[in-house]
PDB file of C-alpha atoms in Angstrom:
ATOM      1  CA  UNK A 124      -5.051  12.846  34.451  1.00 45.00           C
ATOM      2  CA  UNK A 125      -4.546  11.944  30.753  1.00 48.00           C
ATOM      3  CA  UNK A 126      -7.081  12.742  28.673  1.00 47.00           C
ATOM      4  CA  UNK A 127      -6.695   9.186  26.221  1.00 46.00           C
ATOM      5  CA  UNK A 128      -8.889   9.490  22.978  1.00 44.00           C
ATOM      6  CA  UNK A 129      -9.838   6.150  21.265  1.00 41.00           C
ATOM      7  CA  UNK A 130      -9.118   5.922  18.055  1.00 42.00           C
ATOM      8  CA  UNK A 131     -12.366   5.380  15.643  1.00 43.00           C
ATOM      9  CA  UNK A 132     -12.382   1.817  14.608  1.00 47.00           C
ATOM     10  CA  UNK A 133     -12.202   0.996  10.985  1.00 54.00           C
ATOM     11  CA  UNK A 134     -15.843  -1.086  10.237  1.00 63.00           C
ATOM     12  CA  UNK A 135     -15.869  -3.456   7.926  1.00 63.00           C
ATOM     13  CA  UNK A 136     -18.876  -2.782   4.953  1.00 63.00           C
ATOM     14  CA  UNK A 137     -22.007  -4.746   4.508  1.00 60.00           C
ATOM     15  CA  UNK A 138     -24.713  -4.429   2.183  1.00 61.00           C
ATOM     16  CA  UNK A 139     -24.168  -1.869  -0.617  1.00 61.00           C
ATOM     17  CA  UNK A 140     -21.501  -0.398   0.955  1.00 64.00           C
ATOM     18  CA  UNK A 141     -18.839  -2.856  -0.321  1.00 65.00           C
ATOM     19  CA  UNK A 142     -19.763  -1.218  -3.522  1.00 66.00           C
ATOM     20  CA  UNK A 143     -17.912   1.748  -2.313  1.00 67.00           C
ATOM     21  CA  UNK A 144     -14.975   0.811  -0.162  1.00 71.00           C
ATOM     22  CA  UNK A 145     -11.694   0.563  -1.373  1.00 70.00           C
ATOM     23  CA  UNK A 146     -10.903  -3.040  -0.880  1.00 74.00           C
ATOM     24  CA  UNK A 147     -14.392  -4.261  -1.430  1.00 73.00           C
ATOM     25  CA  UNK A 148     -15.189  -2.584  -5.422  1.00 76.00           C
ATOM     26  CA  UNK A 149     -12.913  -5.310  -6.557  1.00 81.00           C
ATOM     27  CA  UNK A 150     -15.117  -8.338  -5.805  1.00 79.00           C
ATOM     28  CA  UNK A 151     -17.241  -7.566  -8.787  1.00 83.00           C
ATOM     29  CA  UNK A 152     -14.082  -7.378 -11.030  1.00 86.00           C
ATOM     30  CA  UNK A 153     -12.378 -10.422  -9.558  1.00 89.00           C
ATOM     31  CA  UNK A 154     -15.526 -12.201  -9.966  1.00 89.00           C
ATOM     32  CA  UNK A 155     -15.674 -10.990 -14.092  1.00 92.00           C
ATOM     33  CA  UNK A 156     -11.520 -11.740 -14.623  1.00 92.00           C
ATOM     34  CA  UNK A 157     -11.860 -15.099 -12.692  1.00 91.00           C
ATOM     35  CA  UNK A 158     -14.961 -16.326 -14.320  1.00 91.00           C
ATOM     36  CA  UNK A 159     -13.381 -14.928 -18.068  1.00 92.00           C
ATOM     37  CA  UNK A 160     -10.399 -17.118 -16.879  1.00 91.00           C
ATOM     38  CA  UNK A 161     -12.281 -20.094 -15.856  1.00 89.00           C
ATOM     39  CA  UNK A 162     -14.248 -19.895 -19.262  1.00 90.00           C
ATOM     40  CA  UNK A 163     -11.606 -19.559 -21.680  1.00 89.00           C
ATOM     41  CA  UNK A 164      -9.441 -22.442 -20.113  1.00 88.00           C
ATOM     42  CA  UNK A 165     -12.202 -24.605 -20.221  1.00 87.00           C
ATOM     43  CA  UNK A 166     -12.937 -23.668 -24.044  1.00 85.00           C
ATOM     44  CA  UNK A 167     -10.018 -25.129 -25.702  1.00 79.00           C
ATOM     45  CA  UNK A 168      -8.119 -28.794 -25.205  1.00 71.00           C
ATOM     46  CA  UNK A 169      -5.027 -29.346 -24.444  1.00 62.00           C
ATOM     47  CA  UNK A 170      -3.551 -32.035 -24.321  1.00 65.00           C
ATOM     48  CA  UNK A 171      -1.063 -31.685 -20.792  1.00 63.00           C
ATOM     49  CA  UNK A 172      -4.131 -31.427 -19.135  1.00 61.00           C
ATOM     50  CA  UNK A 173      -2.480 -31.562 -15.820  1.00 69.00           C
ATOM     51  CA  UNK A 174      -1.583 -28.142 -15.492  1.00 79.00           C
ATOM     52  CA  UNK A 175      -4.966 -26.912 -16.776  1.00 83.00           C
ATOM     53  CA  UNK A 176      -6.821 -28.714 -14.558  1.00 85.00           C
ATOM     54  CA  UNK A 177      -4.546 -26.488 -11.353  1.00 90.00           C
ATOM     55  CA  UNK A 178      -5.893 -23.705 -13.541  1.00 90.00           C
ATOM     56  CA  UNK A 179      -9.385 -24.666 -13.634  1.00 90.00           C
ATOM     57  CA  UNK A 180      -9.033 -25.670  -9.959  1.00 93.00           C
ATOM     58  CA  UNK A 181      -7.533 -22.116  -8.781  1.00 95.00           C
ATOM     59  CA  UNK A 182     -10.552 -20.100 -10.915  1.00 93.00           C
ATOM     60  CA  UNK A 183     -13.090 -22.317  -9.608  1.00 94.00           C
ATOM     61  CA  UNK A 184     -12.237 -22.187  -6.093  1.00 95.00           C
ATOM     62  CA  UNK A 185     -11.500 -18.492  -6.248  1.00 94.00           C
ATOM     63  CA  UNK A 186     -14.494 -17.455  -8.101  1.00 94.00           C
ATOM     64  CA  UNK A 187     -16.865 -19.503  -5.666  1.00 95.00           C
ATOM     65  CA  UNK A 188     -15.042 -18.608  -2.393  1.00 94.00           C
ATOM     66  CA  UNK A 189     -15.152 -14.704  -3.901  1.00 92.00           C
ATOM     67  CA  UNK A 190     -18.858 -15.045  -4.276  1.00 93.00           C
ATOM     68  CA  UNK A 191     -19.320 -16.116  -0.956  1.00 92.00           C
ATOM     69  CA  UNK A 192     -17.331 -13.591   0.497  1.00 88.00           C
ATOM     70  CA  UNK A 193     -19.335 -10.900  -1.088  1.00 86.00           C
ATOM     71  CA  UNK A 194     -22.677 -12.401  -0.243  1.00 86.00           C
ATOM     72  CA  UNK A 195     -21.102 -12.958   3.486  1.00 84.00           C
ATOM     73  CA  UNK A 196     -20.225  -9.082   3.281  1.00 80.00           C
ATOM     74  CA  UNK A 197     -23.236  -8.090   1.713  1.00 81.00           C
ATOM     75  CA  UNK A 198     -25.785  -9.445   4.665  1.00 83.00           C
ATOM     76  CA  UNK A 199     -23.606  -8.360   7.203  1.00 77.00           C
ATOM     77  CA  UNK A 200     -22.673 -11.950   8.192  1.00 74.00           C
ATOM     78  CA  UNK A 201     -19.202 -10.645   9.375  1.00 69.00           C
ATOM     79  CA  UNK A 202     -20.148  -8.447  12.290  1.00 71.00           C
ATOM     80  CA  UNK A 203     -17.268  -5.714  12.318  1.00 62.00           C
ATOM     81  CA  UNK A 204     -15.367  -8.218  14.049  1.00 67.00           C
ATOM     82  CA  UNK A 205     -11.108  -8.216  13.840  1.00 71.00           C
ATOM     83  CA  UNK A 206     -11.298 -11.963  12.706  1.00 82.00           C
ATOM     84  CA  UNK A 207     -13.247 -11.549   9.689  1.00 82.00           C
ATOM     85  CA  UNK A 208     -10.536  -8.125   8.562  1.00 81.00           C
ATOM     86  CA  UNK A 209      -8.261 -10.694   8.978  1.00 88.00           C
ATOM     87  CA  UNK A 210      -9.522 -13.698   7.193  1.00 88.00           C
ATOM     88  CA  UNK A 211     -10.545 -11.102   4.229  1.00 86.00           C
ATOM     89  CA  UNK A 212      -6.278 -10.454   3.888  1.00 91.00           C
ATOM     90  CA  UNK A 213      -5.554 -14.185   4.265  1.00 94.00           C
ATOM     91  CA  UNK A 214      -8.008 -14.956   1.717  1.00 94.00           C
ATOM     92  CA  UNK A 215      -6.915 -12.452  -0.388  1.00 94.00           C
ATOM     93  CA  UNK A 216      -3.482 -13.596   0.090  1.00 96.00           C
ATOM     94  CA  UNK A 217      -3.300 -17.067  -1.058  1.00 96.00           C
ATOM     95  CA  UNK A 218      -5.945 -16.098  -3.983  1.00 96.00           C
ATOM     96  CA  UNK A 219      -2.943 -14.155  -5.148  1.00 97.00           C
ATOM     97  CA  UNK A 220      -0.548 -17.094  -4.480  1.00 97.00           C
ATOM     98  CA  UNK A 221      -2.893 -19.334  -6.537  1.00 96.00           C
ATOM     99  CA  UNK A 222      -3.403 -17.104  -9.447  1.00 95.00           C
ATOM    100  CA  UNK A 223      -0.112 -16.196 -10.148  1.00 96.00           C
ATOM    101  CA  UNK A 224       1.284 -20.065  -9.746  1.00 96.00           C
ATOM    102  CA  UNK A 225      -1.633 -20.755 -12.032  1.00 94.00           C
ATOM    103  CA  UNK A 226      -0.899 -17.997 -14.521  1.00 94.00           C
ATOM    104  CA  UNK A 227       2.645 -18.731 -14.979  1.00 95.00           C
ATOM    105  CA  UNK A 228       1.446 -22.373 -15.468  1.00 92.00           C
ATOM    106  CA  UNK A 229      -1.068 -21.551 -17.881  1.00 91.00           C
ATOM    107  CA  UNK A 230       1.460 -18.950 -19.327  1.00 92.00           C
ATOM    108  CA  UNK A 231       3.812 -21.852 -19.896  1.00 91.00           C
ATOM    109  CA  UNK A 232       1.621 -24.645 -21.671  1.00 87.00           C
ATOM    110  CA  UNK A 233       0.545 -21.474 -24.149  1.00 87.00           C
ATOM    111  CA  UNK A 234       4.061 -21.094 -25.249  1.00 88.00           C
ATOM    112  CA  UNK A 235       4.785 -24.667 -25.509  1.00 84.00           C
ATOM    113  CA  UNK A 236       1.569 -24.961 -27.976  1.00 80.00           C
ATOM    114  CA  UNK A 237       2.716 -22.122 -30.322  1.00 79.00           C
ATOM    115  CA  UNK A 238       3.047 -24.383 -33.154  1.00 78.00           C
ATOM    116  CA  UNK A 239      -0.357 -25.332 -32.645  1.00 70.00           C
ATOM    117  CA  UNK A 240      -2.623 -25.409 -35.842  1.00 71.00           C
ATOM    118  CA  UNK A 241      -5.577 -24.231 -34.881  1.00 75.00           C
ATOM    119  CA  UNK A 242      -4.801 -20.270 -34.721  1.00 75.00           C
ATOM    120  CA  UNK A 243      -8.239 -19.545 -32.971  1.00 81.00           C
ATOM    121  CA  UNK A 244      -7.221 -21.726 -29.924  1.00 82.00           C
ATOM    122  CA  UNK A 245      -3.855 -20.234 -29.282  1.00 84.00           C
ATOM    123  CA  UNK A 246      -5.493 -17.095 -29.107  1.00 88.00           C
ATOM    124  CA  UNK A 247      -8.168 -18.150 -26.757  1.00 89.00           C
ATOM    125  CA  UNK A 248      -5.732 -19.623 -24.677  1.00 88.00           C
ATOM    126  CA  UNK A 249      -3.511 -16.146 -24.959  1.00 91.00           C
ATOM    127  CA  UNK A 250      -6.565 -14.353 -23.706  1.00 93.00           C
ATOM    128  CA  UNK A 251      -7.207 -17.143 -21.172  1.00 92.00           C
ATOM    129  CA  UNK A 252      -3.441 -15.749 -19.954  1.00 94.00           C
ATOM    130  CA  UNK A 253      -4.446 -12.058 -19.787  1.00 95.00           C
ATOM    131  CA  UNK A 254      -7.576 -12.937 -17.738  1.00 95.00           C
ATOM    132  CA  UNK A 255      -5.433 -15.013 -15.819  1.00 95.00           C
ATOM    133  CA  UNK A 256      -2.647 -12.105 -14.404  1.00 96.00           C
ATOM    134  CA  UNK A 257      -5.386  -9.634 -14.380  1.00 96.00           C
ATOM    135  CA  UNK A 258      -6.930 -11.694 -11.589  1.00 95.00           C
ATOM    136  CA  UNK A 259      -3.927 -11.737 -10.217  1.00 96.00           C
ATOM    137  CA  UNK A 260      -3.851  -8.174 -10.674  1.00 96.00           C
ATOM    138  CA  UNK A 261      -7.001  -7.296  -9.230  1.00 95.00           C
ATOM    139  CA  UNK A 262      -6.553  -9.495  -6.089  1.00 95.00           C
ATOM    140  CA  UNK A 263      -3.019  -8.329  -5.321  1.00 96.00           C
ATOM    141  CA  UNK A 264      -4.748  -4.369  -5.117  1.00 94.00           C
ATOM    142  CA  UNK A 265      -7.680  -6.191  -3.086  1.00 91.00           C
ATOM    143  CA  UNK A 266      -4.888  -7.935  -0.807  1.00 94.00           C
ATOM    144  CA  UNK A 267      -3.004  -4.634  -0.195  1.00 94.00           C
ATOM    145  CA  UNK A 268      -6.125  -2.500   0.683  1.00 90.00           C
ATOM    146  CA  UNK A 269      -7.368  -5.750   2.534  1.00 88.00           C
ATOM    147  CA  UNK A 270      -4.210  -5.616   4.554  1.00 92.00           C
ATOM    148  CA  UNK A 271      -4.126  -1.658   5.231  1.00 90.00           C
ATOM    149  CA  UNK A 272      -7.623  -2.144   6.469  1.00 83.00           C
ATOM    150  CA  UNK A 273      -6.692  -5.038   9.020  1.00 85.00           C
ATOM    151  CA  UNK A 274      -3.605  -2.520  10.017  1.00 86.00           C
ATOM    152  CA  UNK A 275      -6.196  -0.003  10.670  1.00 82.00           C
ATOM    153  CA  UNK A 276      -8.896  -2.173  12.472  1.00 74.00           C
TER     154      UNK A 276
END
């Protein structure tokens, strides 16, 4: 007979161990970039307000849904189970999706208002930019580990 050895299965963190897993130390960042994002954009006004307002939509939905992914992770609400690796990379996913549409978007309306007066606010919204593809950043790195861990479960 074959001796078969199971392979260990990857678990999932919960309570202060998503301060130490690979995917899971980037909630805290996601959650500073995001809300940095969400701050600045709301600061200044523009007036094209319609692609702000996808901006302010995309860093308020991803900075809520992020904290209540952490808080599900942190009281163990997920279980170890293969579904919740899963939604974790699909989340992940279309944060990244959102972000970037939102930063090129956001990216755009800040060069069109060069010629604004008011230095102060083009710099705001510059930084609001930054903030922006740094969350981007930070969630594409969360996305990949997210998805190596969902390979692995």
């Amino acid at each position: 007979m074959a001796a078969t050895t199971a392979q260990p299965m990857a678990s999932l963190p919960s309570g202060l161990g998503i301060c130490t897993t690979a995917p899971d130390i980037f909630y805290l960042p996601e959650l500073v970039f995001g809300g940095l994002t969400w701050i600045l954009v709301a600061s200044v006004r523009v007036v094209p307000a319609n692609p702000l307002g996808w901006v302010m939509f995309v860093s308020i939905f991803c900075f809520v849904m992020t904290f209540l992914w952490l808080v599900i992770f942190a009281c163990g609400g997920h279980k170890n189970s293969y579904g919740w690796a899963t939604a974790d990379f699909i989340y992940h996913l279309l944060a990244v999706i959102f972000y970037l549409s939102a930063g090129v978007a956001l990216a755009y309306m800040t060069i069109l208002s060069k010629d604004n007066p008011v230095f102060r606010i083009y710099q705001i919204e510059i930084s609001a930019v930054v903030f922006a593809f740094a969350s981007t950043l930070v969630y594409f790195i969360h996305a990949i580990l997210s998805a190596i861990r969902w390979k692995n479960f």
